[in-house]
mmCIF file of C-alpha atoms and ligand atoms in Angstrom:
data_model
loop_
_atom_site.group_PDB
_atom_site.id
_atom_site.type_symbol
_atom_site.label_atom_id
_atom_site.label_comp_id
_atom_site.label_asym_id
_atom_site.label_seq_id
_atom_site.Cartn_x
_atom_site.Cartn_y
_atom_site.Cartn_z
ATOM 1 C CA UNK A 1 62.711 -131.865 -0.292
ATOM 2 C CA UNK A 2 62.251 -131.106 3.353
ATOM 3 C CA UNK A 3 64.974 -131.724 5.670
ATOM 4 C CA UNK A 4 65.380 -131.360 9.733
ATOM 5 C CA UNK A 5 68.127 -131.423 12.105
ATOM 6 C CA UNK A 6 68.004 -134.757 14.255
ATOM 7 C CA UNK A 7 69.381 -135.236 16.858
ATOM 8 C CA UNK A 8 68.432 -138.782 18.045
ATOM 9 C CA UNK A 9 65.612 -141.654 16.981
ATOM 10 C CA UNK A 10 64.885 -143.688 19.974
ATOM 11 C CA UNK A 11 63.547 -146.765 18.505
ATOM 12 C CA UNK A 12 61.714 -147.777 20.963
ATOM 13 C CA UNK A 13 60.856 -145.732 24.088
ATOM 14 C CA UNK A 14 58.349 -146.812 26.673
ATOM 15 C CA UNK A 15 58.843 -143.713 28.550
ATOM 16 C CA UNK A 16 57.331 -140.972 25.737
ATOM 17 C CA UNK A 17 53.980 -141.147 25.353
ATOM 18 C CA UNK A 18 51.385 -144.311 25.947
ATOM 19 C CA UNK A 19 52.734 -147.542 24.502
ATOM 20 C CA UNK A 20 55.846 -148.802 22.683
ATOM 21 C CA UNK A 21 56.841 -145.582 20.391
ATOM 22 C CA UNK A 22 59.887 -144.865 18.257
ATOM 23 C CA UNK A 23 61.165 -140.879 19.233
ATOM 24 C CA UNK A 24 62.194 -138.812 17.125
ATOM 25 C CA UNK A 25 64.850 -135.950 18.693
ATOM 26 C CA UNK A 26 64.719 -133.120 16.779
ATOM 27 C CA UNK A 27 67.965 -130.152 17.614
ATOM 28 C CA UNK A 28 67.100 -126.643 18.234
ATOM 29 C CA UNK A 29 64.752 -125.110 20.832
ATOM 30 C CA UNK A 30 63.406 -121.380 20.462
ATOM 31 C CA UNK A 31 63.731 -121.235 24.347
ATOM 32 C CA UNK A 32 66.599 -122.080 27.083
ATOM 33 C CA UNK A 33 64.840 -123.837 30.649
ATOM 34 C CA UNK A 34 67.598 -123.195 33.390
ATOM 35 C CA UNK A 35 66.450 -127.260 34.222
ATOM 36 C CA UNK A 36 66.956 -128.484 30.678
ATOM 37 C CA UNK A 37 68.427 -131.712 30.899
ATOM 38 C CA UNK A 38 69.362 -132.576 27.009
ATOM 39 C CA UNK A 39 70.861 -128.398 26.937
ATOM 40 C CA UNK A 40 72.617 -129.851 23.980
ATOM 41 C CA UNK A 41 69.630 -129.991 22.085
ATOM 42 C CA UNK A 42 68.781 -126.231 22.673
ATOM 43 C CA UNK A 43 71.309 -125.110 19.938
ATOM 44 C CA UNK A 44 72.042 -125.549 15.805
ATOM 45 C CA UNK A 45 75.263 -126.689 16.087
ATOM 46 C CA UNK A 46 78.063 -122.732 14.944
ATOM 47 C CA UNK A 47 80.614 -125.014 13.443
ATOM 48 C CA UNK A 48 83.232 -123.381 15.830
ATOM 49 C CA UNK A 49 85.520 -126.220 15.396
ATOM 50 C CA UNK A 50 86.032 -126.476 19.334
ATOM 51 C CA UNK A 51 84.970 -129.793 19.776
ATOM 52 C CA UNK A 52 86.899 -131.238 16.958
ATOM 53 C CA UNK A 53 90.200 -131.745 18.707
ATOM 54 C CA UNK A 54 88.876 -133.089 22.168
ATOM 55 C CA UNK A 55 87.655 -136.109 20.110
ATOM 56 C CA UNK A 56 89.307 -139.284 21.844
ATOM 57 C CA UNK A 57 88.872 -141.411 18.775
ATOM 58 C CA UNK A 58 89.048 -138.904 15.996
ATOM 59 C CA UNK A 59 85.275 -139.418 14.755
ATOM 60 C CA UNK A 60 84.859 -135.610 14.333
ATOM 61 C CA UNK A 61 86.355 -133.843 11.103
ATOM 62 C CA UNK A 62 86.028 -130.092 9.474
ATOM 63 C CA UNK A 63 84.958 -130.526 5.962
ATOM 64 C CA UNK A 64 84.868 -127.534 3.806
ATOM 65 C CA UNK A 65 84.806 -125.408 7.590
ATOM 66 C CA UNK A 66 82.000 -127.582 8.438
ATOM 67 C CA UNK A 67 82.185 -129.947 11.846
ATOM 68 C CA UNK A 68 81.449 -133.428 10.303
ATOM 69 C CA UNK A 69 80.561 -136.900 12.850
ATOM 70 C CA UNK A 70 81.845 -140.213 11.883
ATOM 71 C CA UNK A 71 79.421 -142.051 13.457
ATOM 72 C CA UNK A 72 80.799 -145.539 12.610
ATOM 73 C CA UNK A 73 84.398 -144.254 14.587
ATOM 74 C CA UNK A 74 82.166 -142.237 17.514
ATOM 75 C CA UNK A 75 82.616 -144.263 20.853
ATOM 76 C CA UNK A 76 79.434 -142.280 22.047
ATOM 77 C CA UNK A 77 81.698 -140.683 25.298
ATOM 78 C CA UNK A 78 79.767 -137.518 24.958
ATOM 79 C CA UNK A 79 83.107 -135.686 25.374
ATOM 80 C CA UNK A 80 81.735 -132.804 22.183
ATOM 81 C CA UNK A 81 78.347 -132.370 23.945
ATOM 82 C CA UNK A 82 80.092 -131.644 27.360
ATOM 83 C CA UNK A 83 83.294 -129.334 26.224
ATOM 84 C CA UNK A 84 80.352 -127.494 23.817
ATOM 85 C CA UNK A 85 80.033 -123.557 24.516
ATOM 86 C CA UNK A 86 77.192 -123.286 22.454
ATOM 87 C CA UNK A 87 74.739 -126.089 24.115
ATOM 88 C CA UNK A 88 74.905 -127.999 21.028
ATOM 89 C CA UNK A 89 76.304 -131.483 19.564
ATOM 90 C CA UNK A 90 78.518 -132.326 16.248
ATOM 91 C CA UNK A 91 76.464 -135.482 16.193
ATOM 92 C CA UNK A 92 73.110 -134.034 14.808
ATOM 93 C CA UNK A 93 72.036 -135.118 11.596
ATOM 94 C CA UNK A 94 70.185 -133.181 8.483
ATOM 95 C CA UNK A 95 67.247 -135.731 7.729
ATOM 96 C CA UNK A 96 64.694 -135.718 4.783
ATOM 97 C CA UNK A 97 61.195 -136.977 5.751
ATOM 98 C CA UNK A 98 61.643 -140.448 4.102
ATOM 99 C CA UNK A 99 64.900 -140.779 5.638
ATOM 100 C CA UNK A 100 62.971 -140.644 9.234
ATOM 101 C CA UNK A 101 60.062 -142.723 8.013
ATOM 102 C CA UNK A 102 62.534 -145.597 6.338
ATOM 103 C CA UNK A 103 63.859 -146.123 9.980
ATOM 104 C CA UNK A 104 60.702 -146.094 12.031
ATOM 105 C CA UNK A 105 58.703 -148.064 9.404
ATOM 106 C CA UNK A 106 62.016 -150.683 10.159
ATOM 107 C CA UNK A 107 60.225 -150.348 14.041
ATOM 108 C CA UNK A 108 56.863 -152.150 12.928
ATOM 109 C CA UNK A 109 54.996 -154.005 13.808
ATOM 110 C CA UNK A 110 56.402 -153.293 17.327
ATOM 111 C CA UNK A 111 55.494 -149.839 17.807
ATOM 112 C CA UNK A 112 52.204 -148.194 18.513
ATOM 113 C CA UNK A 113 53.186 -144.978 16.946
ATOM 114 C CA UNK A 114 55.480 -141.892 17.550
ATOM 115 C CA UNK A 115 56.828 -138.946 19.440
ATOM 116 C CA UNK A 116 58.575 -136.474 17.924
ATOM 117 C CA UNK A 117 60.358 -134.121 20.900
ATOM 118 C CA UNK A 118 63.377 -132.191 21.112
ATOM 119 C CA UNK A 119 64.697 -129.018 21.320
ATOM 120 C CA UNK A 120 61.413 -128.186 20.359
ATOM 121 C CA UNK A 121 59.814 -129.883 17.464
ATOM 122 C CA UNK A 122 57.340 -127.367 16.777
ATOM 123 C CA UNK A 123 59.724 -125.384 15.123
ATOM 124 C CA UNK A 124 59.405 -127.669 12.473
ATOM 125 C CA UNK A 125 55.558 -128.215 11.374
ATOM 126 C CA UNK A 126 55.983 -128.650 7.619
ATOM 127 C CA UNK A 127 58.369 -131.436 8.107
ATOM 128 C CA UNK A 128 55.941 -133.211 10.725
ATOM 129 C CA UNK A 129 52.635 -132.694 8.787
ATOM 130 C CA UNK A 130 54.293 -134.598 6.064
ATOM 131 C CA UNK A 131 55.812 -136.958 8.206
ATOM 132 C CA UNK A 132 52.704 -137.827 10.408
ATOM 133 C CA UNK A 133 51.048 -137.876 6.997
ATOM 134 C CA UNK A 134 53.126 -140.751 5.642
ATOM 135 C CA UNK A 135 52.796 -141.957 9.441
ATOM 136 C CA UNK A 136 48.990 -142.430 9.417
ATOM 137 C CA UNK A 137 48.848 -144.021 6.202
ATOM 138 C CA UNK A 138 50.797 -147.058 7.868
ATOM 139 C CA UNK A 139 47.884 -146.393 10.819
ATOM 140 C CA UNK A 140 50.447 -145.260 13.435
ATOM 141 C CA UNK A 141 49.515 -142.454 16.068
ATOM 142 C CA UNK A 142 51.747 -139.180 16.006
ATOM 143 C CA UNK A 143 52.218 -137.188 19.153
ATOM 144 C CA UNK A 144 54.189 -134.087 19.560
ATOM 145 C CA UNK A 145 55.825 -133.261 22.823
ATOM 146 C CA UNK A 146 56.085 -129.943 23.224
ATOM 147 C CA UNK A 147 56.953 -126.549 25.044
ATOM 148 C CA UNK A 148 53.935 -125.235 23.852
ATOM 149 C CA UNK A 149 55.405 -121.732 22.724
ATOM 150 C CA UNK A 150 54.383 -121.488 19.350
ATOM 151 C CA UNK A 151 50.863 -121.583 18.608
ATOM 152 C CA UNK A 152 49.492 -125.137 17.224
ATOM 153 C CA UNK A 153 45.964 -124.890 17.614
ATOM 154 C CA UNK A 154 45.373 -123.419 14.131
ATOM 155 C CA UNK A 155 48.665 -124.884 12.595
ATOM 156 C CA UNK A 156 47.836 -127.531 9.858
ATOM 157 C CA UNK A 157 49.788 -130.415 11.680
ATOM 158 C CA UNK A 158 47.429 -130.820 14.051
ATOM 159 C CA UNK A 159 44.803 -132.591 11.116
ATOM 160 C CA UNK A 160 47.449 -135.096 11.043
ATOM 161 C CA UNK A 161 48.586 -135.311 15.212
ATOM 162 C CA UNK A 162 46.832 -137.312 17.802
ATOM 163 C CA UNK A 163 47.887 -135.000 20.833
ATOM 164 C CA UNK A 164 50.125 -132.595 22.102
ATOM 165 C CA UNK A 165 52.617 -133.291 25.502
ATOM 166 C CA UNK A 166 52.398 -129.931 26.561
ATOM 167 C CA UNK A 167 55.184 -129.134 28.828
ATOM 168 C CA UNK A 168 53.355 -126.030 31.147
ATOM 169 C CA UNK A 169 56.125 -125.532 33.194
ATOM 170 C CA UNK A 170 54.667 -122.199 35.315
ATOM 171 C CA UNK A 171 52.446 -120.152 35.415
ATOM 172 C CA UNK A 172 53.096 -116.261 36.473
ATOM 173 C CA UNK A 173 54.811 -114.702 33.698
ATOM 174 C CA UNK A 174 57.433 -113.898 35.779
ATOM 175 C CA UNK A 175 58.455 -117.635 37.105
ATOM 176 C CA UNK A 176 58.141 -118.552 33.208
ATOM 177 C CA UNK A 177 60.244 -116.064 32.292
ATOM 178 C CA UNK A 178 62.961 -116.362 35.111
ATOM 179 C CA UNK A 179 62.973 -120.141 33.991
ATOM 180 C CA UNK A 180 62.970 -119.834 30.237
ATOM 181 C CA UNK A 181 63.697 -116.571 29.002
ATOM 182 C CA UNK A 182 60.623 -116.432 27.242
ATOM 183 C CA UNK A 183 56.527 -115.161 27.415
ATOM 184 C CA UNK A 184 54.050 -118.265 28.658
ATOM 185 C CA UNK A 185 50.839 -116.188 26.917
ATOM 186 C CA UNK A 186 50.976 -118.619 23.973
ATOM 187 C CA UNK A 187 51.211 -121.380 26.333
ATOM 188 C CA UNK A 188 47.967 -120.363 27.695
ATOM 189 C CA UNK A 189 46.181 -120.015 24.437
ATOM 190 C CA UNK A 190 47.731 -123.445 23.721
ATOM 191 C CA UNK A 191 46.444 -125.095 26.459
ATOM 192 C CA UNK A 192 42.867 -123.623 26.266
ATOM 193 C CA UNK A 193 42.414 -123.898 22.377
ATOM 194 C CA UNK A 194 43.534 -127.543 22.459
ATOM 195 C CA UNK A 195 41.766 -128.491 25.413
ATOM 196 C CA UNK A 196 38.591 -127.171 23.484
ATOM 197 C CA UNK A 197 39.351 -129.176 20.262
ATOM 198 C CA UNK A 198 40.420 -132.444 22.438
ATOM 199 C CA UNK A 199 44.040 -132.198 21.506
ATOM 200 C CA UNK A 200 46.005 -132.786 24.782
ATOM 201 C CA UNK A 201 47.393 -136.222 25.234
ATOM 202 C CA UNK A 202 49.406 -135.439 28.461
ATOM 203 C CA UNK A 203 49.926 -131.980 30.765
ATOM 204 C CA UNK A 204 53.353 -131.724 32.447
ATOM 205 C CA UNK A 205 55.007 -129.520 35.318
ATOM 206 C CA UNK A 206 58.555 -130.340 36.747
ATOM 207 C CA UNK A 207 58.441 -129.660 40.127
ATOM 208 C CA UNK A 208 61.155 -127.425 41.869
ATOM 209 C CA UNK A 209 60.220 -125.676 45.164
ATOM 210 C CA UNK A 210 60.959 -122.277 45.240
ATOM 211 C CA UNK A 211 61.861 -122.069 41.575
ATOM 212 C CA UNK A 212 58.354 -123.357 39.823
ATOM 213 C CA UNK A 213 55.021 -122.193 40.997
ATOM 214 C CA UNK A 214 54.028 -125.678 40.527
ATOM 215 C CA UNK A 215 50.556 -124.935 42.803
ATOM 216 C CA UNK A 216 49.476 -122.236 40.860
ATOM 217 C CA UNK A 217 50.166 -123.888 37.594
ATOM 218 C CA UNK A 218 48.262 -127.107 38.774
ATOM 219 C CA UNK A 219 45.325 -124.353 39.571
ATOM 220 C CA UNK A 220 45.643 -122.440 36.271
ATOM 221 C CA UNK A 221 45.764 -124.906 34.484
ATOM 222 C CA UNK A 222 42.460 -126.319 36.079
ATOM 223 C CA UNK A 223 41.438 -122.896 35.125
ATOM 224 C CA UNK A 224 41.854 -123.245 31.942
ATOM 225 C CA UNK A 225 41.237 -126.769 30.598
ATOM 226 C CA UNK A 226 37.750 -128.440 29.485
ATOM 227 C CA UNK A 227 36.705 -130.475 32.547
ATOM 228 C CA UNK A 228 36.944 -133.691 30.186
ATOM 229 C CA UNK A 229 41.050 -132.394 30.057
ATOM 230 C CA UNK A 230 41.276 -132.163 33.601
ATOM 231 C CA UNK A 231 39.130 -135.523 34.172
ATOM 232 C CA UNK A 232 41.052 -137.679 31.633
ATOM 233 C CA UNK A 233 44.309 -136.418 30.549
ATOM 234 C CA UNK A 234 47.458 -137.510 32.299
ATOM 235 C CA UNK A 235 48.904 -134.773 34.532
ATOM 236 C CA UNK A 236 52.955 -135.609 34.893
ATOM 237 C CA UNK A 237 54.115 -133.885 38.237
ATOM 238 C CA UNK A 238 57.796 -134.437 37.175
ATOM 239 C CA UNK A 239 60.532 -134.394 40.830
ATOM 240 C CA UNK A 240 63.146 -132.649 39.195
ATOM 241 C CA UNK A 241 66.303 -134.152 38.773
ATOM 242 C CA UNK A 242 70.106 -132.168 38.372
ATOM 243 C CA UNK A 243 71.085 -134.980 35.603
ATOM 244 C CA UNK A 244 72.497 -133.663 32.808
ATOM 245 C CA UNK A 245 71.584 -129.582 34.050
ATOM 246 C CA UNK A 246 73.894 -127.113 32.954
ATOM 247 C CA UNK A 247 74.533 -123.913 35.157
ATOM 248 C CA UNK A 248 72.727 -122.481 38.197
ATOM 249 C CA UNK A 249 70.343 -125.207 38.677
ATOM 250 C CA UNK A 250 72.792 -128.111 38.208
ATOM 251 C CA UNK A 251 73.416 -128.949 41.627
ATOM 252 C CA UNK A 252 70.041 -128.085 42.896
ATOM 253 C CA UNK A 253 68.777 -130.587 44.673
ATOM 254 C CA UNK A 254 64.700 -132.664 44.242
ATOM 255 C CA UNK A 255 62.565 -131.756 46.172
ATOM 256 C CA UNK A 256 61.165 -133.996 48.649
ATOM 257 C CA UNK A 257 58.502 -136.883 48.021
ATOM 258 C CA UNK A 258 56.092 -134.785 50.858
ATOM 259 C CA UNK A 259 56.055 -131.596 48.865
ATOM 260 C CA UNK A 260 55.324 -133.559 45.418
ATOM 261 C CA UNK A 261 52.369 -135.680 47.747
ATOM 262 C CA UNK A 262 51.494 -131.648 48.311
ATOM 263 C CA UNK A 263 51.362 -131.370 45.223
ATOM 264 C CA UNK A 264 49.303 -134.563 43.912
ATOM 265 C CA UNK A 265 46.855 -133.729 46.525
ATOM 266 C CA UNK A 266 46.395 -130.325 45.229
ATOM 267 C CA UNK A 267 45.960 -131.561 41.281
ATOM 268 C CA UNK A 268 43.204 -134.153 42.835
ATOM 269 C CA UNK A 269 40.984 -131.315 44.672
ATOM 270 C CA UNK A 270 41.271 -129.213 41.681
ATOM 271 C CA UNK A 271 40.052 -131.769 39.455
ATOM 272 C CA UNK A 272 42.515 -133.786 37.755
ATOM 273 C CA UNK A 273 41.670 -137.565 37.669
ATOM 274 C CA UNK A 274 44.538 -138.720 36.258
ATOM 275 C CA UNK A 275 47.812 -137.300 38.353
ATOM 276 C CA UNK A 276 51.603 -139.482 38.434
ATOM 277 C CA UNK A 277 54.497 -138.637 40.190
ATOM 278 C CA UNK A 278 57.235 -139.271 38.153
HETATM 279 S S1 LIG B 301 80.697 -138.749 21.440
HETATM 280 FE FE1 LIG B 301 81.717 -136.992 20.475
HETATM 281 S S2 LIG B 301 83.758 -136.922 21.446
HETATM 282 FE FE2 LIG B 301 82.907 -138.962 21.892
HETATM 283 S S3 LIG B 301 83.644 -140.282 20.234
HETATM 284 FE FE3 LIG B 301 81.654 -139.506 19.555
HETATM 285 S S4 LIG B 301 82.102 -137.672 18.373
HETATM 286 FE FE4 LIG B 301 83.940 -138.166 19.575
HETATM 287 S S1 LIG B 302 79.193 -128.929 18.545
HETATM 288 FE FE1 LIG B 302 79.646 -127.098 19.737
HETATM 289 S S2 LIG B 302 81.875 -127.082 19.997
HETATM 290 FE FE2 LIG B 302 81.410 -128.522 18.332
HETATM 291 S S3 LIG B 302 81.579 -127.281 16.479
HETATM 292 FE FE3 LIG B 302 79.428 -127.257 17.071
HETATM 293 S S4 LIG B 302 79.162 -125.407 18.327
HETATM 294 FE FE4 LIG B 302 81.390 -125.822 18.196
#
């Protein structure tokens, strides 16, 4: 029986993906964005015990040397997730597939469908194809927002997903890489193959002057996308925001509403027919 970590289920979120959607919060991320702001979602979860004591209410136990979350007792203060080392949470919990589908099939008729996000859901494709499976035989849509890291375009999920979020975040391997830790190349092969097979439901940069080469990304991705993508799919330039950042970037401050005008005007001449500031 497959099980995932989960960290939240949204019931329903107007704010991921098109319509009234239940979102699923998966925990673990294969990279670490210096702008994350969930960090607590980036890591599985050491059982290190340090969190156990700062507990106001007592709603966090070791079992056997594993952390365990009351989540009747939890007053939701956040209070683990902040005195964490690890960028992780006690209150993540190990989910079978029916388990998630029980609670968003409690979500219809109100919901249009789902979004599974994260951490990074992709790391967990076998749970999700048989999730979106059970999913589309209630006639729900699945989307997947994602970092686009690990390659999907010839991963069996995507006969079962509607579209990817695809979170491009820069564009010269170095920027990625100074931001993430990690190699964009996949990215790029992402966002090309699925573009091609009509796969993207939404492209996404968060904007950060002097950190994010958000106007070459805009252009590369132009570069890279069918002209249908770059006609029709929603392009999200995102003003980034210091809420809930961790480390270097946490007190960085937005940029301002000219550059990300800059910016909009730069998606538009390159194409995009479909460009939000958000
Ligand atoms: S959020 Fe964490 S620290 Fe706060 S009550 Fe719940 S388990 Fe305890
Ligand atoms: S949530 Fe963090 S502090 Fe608490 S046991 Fe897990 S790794 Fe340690």
């Amino acid at each position: 029986m497959l099980k995932a970590p989960i960290n939240k289920i949204i019931d329903h979120s107007l704010v991921d993906g098109i319509g009234n959607r239940s979102a699923i919060f998966f925990q673990g991320c294969n990279i670490s964005c210096k702008y994350c702001h969930n960090p607590e979602t980036q890591k599985l979860c050491n059982h290190c015990q340090f969190c156990v004591a700062k507990c106001p209410v007592g709603a966090l136990m070791v079992v056997e040397g594993q952390v365990a979350w009351d989540s009747w007792a939890c007053i939701k203060c956040d209070t683990c997730i902040h005195v964490c080392p690890n960028d992780s949470s006690p209150k993540v919990t190990e989910m079978t597939v029916d388990e998630v589908f029980d609670r968003i099939a409690k979500n219809l008729p109100f919901i249009r469908g789902i979004t599974v996000s994260g951490g990074e859901c992709s790391l967990y494709t076998p749970f999700l194809q048989e999730l979106f499976g059970k999913c589309k035989s209630i006639g729900i849509t699945c989307l997947m927002d994602c970092n686009g890291t690990i390659p999907l375009w010839n991963n069996p999920v995507m006969e079962v997903c509607d579209g990817i979020m695809l979170d491009v975040k820069a564009w010269s391997d170095q920027c990625f890489r100074n931001l993430t830790g990690a190699d964009n190349e996949v990215v790029k092969q992402n966002l090309r193959q699925l573009s091609n097979r009509n796969k993207l439901e939404e492209l996404r940069i968060v904007c950060l002057e002097d950190y994010v080469d958000a106007e070459d990304t805009i252009k590369g991705i132009a570069d890279y996308v069918s002209e249908q993508t770059r006609e029709n799919v929603l392009l999200k330039l995102i003003r980034f925001r210091h809420f809930g950042v961790k480390g270097e970037l946490k007190e960085a401050a937005s940029p301002t509403y000219e550059y990300m005008e800059k910016l909009k005007q730069i998606a538009l001449e390159n194409g995009f027919g479909n460009v939000r500031i958000v």
